[in-house]
PDB file of C-alpha atoms in Angstrom:
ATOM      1  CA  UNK U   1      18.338 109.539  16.345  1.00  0.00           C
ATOM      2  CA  UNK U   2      20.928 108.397  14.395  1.00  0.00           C
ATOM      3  CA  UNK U   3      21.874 104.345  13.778  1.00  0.00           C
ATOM      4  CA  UNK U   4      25.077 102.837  13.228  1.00  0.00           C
ATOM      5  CA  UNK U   5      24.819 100.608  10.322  1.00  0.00           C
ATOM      6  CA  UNK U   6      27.465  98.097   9.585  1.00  0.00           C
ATOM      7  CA  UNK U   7      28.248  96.677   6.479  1.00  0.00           C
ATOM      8  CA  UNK U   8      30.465  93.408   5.799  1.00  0.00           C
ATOM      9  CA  UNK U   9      30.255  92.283   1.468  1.00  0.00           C
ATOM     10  CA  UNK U  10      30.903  89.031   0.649  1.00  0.00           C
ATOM     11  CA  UNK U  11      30.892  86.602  -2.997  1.00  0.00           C
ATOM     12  CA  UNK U  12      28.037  84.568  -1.985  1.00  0.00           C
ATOM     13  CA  UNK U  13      24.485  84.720  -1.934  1.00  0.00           C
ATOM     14  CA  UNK U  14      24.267  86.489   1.239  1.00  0.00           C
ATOM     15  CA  UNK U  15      26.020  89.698  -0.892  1.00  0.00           C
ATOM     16  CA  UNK U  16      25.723  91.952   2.422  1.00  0.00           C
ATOM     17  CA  UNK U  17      24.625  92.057   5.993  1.00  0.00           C
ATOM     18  CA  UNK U  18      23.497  95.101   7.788  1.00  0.00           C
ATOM     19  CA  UNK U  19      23.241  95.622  11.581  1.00  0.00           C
ATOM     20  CA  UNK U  20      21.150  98.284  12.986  1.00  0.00           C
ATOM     21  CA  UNK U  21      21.043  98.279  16.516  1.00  0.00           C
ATOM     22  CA  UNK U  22      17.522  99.537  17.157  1.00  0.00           C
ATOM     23  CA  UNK U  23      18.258 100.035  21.057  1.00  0.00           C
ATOM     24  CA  UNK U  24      21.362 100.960  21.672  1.00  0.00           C
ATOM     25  CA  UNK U  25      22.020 102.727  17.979  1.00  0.00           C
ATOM     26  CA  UNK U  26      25.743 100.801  17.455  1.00  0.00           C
ATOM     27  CA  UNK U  27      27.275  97.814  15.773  1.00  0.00           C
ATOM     28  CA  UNK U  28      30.448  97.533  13.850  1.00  0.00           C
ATOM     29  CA  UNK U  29      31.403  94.121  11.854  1.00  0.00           C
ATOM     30  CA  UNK U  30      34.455  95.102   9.079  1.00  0.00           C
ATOM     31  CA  UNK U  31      33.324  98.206   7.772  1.00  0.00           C
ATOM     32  CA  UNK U  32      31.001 100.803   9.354  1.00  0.00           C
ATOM     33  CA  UNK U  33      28.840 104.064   8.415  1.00  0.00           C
ATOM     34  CA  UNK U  34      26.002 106.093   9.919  1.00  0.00           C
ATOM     35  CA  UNK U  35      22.834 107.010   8.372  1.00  0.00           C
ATOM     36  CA  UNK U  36      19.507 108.351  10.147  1.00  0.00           C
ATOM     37  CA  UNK U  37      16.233 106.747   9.706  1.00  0.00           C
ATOM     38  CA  UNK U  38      15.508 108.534   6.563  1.00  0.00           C
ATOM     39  CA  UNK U  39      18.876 107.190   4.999  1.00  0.00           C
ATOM     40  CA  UNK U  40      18.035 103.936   5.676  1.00  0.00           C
ATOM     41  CA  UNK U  41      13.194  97.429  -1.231  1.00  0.00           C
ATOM     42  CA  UNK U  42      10.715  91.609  -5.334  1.00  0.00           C
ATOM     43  CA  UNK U  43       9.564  89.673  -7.022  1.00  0.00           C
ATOM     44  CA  UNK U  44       5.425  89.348  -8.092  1.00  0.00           C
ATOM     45  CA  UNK U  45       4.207  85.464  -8.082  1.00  0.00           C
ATOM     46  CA  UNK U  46       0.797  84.130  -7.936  1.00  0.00           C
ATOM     47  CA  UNK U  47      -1.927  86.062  -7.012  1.00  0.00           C
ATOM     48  CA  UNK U  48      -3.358  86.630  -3.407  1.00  0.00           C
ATOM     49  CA  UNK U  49      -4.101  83.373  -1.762  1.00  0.00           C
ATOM     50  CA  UNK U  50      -6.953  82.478   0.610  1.00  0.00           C
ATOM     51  CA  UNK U  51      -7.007  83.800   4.051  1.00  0.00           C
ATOM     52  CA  UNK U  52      -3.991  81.721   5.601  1.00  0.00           C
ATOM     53  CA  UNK U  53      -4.110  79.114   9.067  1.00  0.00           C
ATOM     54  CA  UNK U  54      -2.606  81.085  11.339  1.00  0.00           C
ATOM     55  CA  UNK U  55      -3.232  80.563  14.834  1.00  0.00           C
ATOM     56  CA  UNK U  56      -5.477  82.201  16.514  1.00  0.00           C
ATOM     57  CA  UNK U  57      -4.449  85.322  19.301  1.00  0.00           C
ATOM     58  CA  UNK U  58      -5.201  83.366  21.923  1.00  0.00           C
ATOM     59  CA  UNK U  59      -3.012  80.419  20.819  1.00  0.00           C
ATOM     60  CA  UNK U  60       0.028  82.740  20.498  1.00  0.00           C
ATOM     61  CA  UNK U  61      -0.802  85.673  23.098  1.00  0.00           C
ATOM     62  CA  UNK U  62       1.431  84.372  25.667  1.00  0.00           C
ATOM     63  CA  UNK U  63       4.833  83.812  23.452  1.00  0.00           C
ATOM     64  CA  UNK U  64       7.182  86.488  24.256  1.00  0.00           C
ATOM     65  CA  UNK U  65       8.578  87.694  21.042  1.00  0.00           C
ATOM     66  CA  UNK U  66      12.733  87.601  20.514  1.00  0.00           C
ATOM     67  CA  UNK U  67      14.711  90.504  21.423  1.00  0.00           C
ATOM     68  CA  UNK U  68      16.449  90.457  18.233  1.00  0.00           C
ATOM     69  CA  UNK U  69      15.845  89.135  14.639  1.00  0.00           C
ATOM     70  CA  UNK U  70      17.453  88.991  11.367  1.00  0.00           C
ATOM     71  CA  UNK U  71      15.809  90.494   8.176  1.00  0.00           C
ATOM     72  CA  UNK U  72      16.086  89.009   4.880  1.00  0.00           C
ATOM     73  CA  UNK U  73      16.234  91.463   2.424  1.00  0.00           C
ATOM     74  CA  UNK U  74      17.606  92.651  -1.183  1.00  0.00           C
ATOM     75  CA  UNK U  75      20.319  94.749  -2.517  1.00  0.00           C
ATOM     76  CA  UNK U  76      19.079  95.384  -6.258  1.00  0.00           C
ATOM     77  CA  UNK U  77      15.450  96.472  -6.190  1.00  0.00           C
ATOM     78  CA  UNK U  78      15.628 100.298  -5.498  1.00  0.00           C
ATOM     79  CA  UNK U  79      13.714 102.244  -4.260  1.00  0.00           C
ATOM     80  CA  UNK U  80      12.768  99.458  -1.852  1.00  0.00           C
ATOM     81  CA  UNK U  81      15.555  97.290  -0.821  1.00  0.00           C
ATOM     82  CA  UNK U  82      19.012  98.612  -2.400  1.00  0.00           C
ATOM     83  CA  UNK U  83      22.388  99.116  -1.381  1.00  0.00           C
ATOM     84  CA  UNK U  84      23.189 103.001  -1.946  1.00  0.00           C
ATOM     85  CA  UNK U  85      26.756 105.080  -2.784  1.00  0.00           C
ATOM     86  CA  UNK U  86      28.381 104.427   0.492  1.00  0.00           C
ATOM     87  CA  UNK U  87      27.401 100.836   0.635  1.00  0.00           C
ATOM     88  CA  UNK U  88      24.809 101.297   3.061  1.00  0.00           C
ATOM     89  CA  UNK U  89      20.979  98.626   2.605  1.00  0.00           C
ATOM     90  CA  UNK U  90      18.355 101.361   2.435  1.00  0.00           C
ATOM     91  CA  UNK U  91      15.038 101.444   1.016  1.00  0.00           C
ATOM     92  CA  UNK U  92      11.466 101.935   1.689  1.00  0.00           C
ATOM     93  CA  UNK U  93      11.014  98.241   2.752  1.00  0.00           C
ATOM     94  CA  UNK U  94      13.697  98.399   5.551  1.00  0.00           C
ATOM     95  CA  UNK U  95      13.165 101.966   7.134  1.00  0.00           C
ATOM     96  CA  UNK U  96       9.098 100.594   7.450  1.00  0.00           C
ATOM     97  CA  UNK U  97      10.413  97.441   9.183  1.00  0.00           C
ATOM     98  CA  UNK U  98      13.287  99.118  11.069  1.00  0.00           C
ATOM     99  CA  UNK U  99      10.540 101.250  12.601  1.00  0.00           C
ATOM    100  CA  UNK U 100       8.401  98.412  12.754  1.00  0.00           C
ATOM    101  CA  UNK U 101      11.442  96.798  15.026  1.00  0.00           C
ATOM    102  CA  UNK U 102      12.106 100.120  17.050  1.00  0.00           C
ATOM    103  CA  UNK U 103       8.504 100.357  17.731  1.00  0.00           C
ATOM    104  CA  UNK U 104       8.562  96.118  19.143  1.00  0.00           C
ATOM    105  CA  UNK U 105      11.515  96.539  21.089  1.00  0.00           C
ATOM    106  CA  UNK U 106      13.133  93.967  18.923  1.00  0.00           C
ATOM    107  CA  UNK U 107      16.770  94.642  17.728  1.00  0.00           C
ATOM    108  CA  UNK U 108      16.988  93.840  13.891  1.00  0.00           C
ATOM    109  CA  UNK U 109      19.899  92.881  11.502  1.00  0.00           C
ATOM    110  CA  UNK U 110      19.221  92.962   7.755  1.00  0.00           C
ATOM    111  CA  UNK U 111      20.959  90.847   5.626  1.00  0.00           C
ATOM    112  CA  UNK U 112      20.806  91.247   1.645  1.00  0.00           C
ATOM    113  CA  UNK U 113      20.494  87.805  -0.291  1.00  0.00           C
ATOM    114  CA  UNK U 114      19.316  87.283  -4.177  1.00  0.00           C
ATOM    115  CA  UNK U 115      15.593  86.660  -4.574  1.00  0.00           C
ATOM    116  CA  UNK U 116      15.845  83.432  -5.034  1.00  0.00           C
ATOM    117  CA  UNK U 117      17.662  83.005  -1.866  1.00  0.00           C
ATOM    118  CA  UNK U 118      15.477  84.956   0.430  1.00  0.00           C
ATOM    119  CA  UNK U 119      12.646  82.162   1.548  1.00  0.00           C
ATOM    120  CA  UNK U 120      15.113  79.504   1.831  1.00  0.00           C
ATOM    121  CA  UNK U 121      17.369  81.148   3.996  1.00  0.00           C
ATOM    122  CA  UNK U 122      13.906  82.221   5.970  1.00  0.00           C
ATOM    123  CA  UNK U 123      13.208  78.130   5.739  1.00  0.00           C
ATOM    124  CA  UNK U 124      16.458  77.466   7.599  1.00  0.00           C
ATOM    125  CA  UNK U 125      16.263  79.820  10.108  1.00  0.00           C
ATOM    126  CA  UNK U 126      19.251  82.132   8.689  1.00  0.00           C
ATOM    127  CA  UNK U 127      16.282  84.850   8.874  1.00  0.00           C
ATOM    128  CA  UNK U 128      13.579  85.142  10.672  1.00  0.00           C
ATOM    129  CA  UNK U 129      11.611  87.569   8.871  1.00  0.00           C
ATOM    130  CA  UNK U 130      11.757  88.658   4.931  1.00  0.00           C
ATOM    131  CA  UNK U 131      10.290  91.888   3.741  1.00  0.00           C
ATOM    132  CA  UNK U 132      11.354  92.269   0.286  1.00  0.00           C
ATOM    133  CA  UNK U 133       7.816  93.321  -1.696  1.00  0.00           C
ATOM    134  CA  UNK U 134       6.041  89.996  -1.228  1.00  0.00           C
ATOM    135  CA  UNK U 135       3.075  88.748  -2.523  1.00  0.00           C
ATOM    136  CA  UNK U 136       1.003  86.342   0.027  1.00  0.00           C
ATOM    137  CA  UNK U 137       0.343  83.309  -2.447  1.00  0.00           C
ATOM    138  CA  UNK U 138      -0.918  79.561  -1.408  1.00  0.00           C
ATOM    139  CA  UNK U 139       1.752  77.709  -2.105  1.00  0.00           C
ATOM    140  CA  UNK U 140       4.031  79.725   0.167  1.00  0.00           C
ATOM    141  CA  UNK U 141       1.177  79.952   2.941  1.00  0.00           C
ATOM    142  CA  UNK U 142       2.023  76.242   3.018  1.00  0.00           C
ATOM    143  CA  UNK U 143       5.003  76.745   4.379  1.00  0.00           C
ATOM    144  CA  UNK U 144       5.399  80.265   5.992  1.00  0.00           C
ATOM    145  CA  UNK U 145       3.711  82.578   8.155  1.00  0.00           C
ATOM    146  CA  UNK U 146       2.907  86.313   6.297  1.00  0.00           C
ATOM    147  CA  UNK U 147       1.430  89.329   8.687  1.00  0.00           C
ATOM    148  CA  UNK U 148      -1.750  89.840   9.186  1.00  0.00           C
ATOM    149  CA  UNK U 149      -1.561  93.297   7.710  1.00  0.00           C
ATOM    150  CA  UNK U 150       0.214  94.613   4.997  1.00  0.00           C
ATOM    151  CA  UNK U 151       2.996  97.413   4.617  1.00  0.00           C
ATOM    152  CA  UNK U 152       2.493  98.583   0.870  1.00  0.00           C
ATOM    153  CA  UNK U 153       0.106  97.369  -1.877  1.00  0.00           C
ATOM    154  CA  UNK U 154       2.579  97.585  -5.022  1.00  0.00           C
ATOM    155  CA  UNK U 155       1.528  98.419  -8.914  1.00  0.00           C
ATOM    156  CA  UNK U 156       3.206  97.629 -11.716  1.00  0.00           C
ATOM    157  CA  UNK U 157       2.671  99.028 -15.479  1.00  0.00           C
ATOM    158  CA  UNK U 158       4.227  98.630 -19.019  1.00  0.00           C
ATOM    159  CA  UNK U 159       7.182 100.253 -19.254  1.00  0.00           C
ATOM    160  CA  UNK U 160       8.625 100.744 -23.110  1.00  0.00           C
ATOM    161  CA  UNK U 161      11.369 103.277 -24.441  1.00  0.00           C
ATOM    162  CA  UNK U 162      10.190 106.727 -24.625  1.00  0.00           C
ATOM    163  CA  UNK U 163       9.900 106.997 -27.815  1.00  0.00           C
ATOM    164  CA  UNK U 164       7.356 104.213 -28.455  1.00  0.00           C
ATOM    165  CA  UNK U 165       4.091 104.910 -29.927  1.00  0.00           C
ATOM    166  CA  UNK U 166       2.573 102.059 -27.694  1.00  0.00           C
ATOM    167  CA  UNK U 167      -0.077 104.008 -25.022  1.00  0.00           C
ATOM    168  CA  UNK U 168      -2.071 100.498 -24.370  1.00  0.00           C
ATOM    169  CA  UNK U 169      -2.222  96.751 -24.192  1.00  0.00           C
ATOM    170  CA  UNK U 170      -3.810  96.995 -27.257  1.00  0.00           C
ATOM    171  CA  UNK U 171      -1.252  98.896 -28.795  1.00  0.00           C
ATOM    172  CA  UNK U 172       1.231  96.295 -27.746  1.00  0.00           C
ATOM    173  CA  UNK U 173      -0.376  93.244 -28.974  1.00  0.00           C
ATOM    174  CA  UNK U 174      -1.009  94.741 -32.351  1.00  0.00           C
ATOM    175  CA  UNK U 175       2.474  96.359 -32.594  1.00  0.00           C
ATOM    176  CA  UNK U 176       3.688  93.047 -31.606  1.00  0.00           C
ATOM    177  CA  UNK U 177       6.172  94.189 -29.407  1.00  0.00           C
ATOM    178  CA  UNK U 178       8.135  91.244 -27.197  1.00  0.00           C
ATOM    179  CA  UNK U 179       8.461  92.324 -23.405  1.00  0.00           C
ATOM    180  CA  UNK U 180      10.497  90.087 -21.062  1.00  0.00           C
ATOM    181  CA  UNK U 181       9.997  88.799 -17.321  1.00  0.00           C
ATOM    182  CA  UNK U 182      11.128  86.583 -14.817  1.00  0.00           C
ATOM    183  CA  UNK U 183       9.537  83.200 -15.012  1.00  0.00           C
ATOM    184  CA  UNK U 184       7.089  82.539 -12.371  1.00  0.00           C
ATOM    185  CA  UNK U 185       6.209  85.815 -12.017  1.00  0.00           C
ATOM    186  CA  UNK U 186       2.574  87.004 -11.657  1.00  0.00           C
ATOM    187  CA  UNK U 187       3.335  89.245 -15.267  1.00  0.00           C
ATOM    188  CA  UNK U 188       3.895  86.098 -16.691  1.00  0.00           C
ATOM    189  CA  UNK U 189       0.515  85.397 -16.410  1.00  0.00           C
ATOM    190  CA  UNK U 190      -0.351  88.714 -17.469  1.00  0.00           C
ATOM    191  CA  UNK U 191       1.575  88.322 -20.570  1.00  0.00           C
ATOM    192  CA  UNK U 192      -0.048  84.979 -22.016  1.00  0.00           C
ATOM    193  CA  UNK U 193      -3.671  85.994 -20.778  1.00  0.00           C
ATOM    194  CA  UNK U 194      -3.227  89.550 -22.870  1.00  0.00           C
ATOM    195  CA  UNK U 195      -1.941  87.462 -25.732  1.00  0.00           C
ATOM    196  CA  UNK U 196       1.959  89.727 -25.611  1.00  0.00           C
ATOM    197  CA  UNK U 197       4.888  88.185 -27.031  1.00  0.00           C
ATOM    198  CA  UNK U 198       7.456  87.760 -24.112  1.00  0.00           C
ATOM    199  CA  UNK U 199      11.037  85.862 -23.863  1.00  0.00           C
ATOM    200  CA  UNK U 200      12.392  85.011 -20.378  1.00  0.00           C
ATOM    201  CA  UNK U 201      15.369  86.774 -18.143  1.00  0.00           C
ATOM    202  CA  UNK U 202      17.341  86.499 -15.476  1.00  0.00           C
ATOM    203  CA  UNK U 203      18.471  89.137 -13.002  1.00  0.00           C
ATOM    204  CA  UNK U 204      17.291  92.679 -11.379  1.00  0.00           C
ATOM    205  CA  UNK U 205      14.898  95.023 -13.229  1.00  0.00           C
ATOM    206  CA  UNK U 206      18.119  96.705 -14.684  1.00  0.00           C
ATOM    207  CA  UNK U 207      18.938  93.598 -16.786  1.00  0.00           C
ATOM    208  CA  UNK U 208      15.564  94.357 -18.318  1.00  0.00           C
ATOM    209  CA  UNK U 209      16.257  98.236 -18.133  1.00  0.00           C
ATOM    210  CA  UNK U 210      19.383  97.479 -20.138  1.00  0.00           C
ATOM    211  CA  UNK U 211      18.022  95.067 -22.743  1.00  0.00           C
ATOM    212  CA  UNK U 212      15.103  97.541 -23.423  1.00  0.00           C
ATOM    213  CA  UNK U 213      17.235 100.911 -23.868  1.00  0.00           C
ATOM    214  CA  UNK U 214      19.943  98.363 -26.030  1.00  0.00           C
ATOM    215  CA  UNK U 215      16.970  97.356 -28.410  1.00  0.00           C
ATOM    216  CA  UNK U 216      16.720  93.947 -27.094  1.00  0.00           C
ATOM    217  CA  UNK U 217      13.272  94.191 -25.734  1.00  0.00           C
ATOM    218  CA  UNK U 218      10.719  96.208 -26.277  1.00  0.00           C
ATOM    219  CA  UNK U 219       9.297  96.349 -22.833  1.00  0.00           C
ATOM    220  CA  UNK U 220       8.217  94.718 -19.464  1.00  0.00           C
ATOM    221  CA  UNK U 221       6.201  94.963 -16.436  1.00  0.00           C
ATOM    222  CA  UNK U 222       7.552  96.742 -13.306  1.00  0.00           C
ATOM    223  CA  UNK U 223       6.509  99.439 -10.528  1.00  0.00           C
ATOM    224  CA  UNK U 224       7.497 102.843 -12.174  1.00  0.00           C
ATOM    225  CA  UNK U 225       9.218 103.729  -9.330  1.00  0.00           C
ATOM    226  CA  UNK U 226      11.781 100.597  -9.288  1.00  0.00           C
ATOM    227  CA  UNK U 227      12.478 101.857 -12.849  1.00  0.00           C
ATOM    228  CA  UNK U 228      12.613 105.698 -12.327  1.00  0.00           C
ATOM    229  CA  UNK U 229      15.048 105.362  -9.483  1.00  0.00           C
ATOM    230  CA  UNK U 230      17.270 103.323 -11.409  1.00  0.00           C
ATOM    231  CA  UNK U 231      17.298 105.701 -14.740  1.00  0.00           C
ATOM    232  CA  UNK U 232      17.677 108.801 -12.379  1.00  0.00           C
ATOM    233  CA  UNK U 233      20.484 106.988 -10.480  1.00  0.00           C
ATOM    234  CA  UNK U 234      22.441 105.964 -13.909  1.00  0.00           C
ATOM    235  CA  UNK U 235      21.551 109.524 -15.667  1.00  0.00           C
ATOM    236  CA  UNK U 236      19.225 107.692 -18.108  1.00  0.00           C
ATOM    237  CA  UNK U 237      16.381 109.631 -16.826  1.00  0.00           C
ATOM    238  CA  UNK U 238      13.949 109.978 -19.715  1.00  0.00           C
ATOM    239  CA  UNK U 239      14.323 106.881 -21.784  1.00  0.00           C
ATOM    240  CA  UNK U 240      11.509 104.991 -21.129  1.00  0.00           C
ATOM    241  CA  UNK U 241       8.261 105.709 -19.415  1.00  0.00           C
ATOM    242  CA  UNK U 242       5.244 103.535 -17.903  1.00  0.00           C
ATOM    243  CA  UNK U 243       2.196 103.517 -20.357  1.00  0.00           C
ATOM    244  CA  UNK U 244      -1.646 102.224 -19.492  1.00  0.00           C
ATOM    245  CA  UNK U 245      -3.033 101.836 -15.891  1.00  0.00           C
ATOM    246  CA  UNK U 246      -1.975  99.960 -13.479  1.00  0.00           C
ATOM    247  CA  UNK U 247      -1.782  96.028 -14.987  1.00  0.00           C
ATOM    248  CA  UNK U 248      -0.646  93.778 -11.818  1.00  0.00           C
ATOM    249  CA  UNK U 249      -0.870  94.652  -7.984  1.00  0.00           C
ATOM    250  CA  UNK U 250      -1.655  92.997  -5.139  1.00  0.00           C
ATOM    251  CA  UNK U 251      -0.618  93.989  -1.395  1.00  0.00           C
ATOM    252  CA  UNK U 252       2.656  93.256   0.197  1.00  0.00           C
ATOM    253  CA  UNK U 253       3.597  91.462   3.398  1.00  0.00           C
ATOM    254  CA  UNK U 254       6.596  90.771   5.436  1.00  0.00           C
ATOM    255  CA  UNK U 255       6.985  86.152   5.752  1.00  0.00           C
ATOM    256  CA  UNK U 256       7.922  84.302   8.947  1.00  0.00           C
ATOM    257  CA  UNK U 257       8.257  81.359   9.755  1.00  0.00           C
ATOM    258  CA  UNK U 258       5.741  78.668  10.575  1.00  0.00           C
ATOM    259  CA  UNK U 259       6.451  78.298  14.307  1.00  0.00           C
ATOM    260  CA  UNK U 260       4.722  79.713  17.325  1.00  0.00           C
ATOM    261  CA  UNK U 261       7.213  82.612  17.204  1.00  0.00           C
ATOM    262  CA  UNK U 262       6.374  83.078  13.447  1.00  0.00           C
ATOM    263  CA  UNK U 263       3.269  83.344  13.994  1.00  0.00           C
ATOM    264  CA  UNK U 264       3.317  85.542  17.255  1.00  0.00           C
ATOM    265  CA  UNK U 265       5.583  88.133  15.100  1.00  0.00           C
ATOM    266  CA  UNK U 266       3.518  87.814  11.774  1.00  0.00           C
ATOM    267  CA  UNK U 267       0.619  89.318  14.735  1.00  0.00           C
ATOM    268  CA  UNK U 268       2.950  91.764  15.956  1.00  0.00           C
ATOM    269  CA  UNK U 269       4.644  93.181  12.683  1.00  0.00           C
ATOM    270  CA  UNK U 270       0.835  93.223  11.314  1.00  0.00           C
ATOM    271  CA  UNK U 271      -0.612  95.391  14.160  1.00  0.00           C
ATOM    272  CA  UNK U 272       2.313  97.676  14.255  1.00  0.00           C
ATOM    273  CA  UNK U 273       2.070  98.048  10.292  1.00  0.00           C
ATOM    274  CA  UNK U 274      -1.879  99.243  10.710  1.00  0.00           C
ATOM    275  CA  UNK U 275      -0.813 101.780  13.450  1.00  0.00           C
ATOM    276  CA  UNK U 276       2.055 102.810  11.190  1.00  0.00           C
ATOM    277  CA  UNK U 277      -0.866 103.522   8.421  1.00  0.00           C
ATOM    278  CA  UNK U 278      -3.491 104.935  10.750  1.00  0.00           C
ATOM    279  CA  UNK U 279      -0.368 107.227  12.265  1.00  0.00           C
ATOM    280  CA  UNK U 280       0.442 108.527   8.395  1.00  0.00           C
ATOM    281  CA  UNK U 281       4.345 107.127   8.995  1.00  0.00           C
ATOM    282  CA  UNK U 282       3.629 104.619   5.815  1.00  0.00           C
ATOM    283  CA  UNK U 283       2.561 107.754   3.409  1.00  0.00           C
ATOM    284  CA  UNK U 284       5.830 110.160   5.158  1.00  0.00           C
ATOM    285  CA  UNK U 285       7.876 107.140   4.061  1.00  0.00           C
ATOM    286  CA  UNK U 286       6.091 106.725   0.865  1.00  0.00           C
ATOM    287  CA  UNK U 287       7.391 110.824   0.608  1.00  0.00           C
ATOM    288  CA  UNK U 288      10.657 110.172   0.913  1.00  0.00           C
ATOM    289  CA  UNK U 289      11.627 106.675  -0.730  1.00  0.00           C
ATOM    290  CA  UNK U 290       9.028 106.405  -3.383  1.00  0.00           C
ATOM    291  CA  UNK U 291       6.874 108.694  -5.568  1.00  0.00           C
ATOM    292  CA  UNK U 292       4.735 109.859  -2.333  1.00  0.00           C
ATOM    293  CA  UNK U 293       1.555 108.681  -3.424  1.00  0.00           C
ATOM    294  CA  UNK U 294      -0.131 107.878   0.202  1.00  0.00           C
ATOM    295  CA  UNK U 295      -0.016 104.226   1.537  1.00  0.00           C
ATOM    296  CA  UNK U 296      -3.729 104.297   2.327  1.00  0.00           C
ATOM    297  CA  UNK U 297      -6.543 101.411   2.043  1.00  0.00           C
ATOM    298  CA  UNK U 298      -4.317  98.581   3.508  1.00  0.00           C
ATOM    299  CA  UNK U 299      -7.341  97.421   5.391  1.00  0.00           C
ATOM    300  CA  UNK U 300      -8.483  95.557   2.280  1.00  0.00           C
ATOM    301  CA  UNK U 301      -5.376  93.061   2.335  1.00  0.00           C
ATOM    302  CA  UNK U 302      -5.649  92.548   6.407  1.00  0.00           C
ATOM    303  CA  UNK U 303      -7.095  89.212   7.301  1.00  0.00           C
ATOM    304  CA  UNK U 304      -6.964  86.861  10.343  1.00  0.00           C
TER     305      UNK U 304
END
């Protein structure tokens, strides 16, 4: 079934909005295209915080949940949120939580903002959800509402131009190779515990792409397949790879807001999310947006 997706770009932070009609499949706003399902991604903070105060089932069983949302999302971290060729948002991150919508009933509109505009706009109600690769951490439990199960449990890894002798941590620190990363990211903390020189940056992974392939950098942190897309997409394929295992993940949850209808869809999104894993859709969209390793083992970041 095919969805009418409608784009409309503006110059500020909200760079583009995306309507996708789950019911009805239509929608125009200035410009419009189609895409299927299949046509139809972050930022890494603190590390996993205690189980959350959410109410309990019982406390928010009897809320009838909206019949349509927005979704904050982003346009510049492929392969999960990105805006592709013919302008249209795509990405793993929205076809799991358009199918999270279609499967709710709920009729969702995604609109792209900068990372650093995504939880305030969820704050003041211009969303009501954000799934943009989010870590659960405390300080944002304090003032949001994350599901109760997760969509994705992300992995990131050094990446360093190809042609770097560099196969380990160790090799980094004794090569004394500078990486760069976003402040207040959870690789910053990687960084300084592994003792690696680093220098702070703004903007997308392909800022950092960039500086490293220019000689700027030497390397950073990232999910291999954020990077891959990009280099495939800009016909730099080849120039850097990921070395060492897997240095930061945690799991990854949509946010909502800390109301009784937050906290009734956090419930919802979270049980249609296990059924989505326990159905295989997670790993058949894990085949088709990212590297198609399977999205198993979610039950280890589910909590009440």
């Amino acid at each position: 079934m095919k969805k009418s997706l409608s784009v409309k770009i503006s110059s500020c932070a909200t760079v583009l909005s995306i309507i996708a009609l789950t019911l009805n499949g239509c929608g125009s706003v200035e410009s419009t295209s189609k895409a299927n399902n299949s046509d139809l991604a972050v930022s890494i903070e603190e590390e996993t915080a205690p189980t959350q105060d959410t109410p309990s089932s019982e406390e928010n069983s009897d809320i009838e949940l909206p019949q349509s949302i927005i979704i904050g999302c982003m346009p510049d971290w492929p392969p999960y949120d990105y805006v592709d060729a013919d302008g249209n948002v795509t990405g793993y991150d929205v076809a799991v939580n358009l199918e999270a919508c279609k499967r709710l009933g709920i009729e969702a509109e995604f609109v792209a903002y900068e990372w650093d505009g995504l939880l305030p706009a969820l704050e003041s109600d211009r969303v009501q959800v954000v799934a943009a690769q989010i870590y659960r951490s405390q300080e944002r439990e304090e003032k949001f509402y994350f599901s109760n199960y997760p969509y994705f449990k992300s992995e990131d890894v050094m990446i360093v131009r190809a042609d770097s002798t560099a196969e380990t941590v160790e090799d980094v620190v004794e090569q004394g190779l500078t990486f760069t990363c976003v402040a207040g990211e959870l690789n910053e903390q990687y960084l300084k515990e592994n003792g690696i020189n680093f220098t702070y940056v703004e903007g997308s992974p392909q800022t950092q792409i960039d500086g490293i392939i220019a000689g700027h950098s030497d390397g950073f942190l990232s999910m291999w397949d954020t990077v891959n897309h990009i280099l495939v997409e800009s016909g730099e394929e080849g120039l850097l790879k990921p070395i060492g295992e897997p240095l930061a993940s945690d799991f990854v949850y949509s946010v909502f807001q800390k109301t009784d209808e937050g906290a009734a869809l956090a419930k919802a999104f979270g049980e249609v999310y296990q059924q989505m894993e326990e159905d295989g859709t997670l790993t058949k969209l894990s085949e088709e947006y990212l590297s198609g390793t399977p999205v198993e083992g979610l039950s280890e970041g589910s909590y009440q």
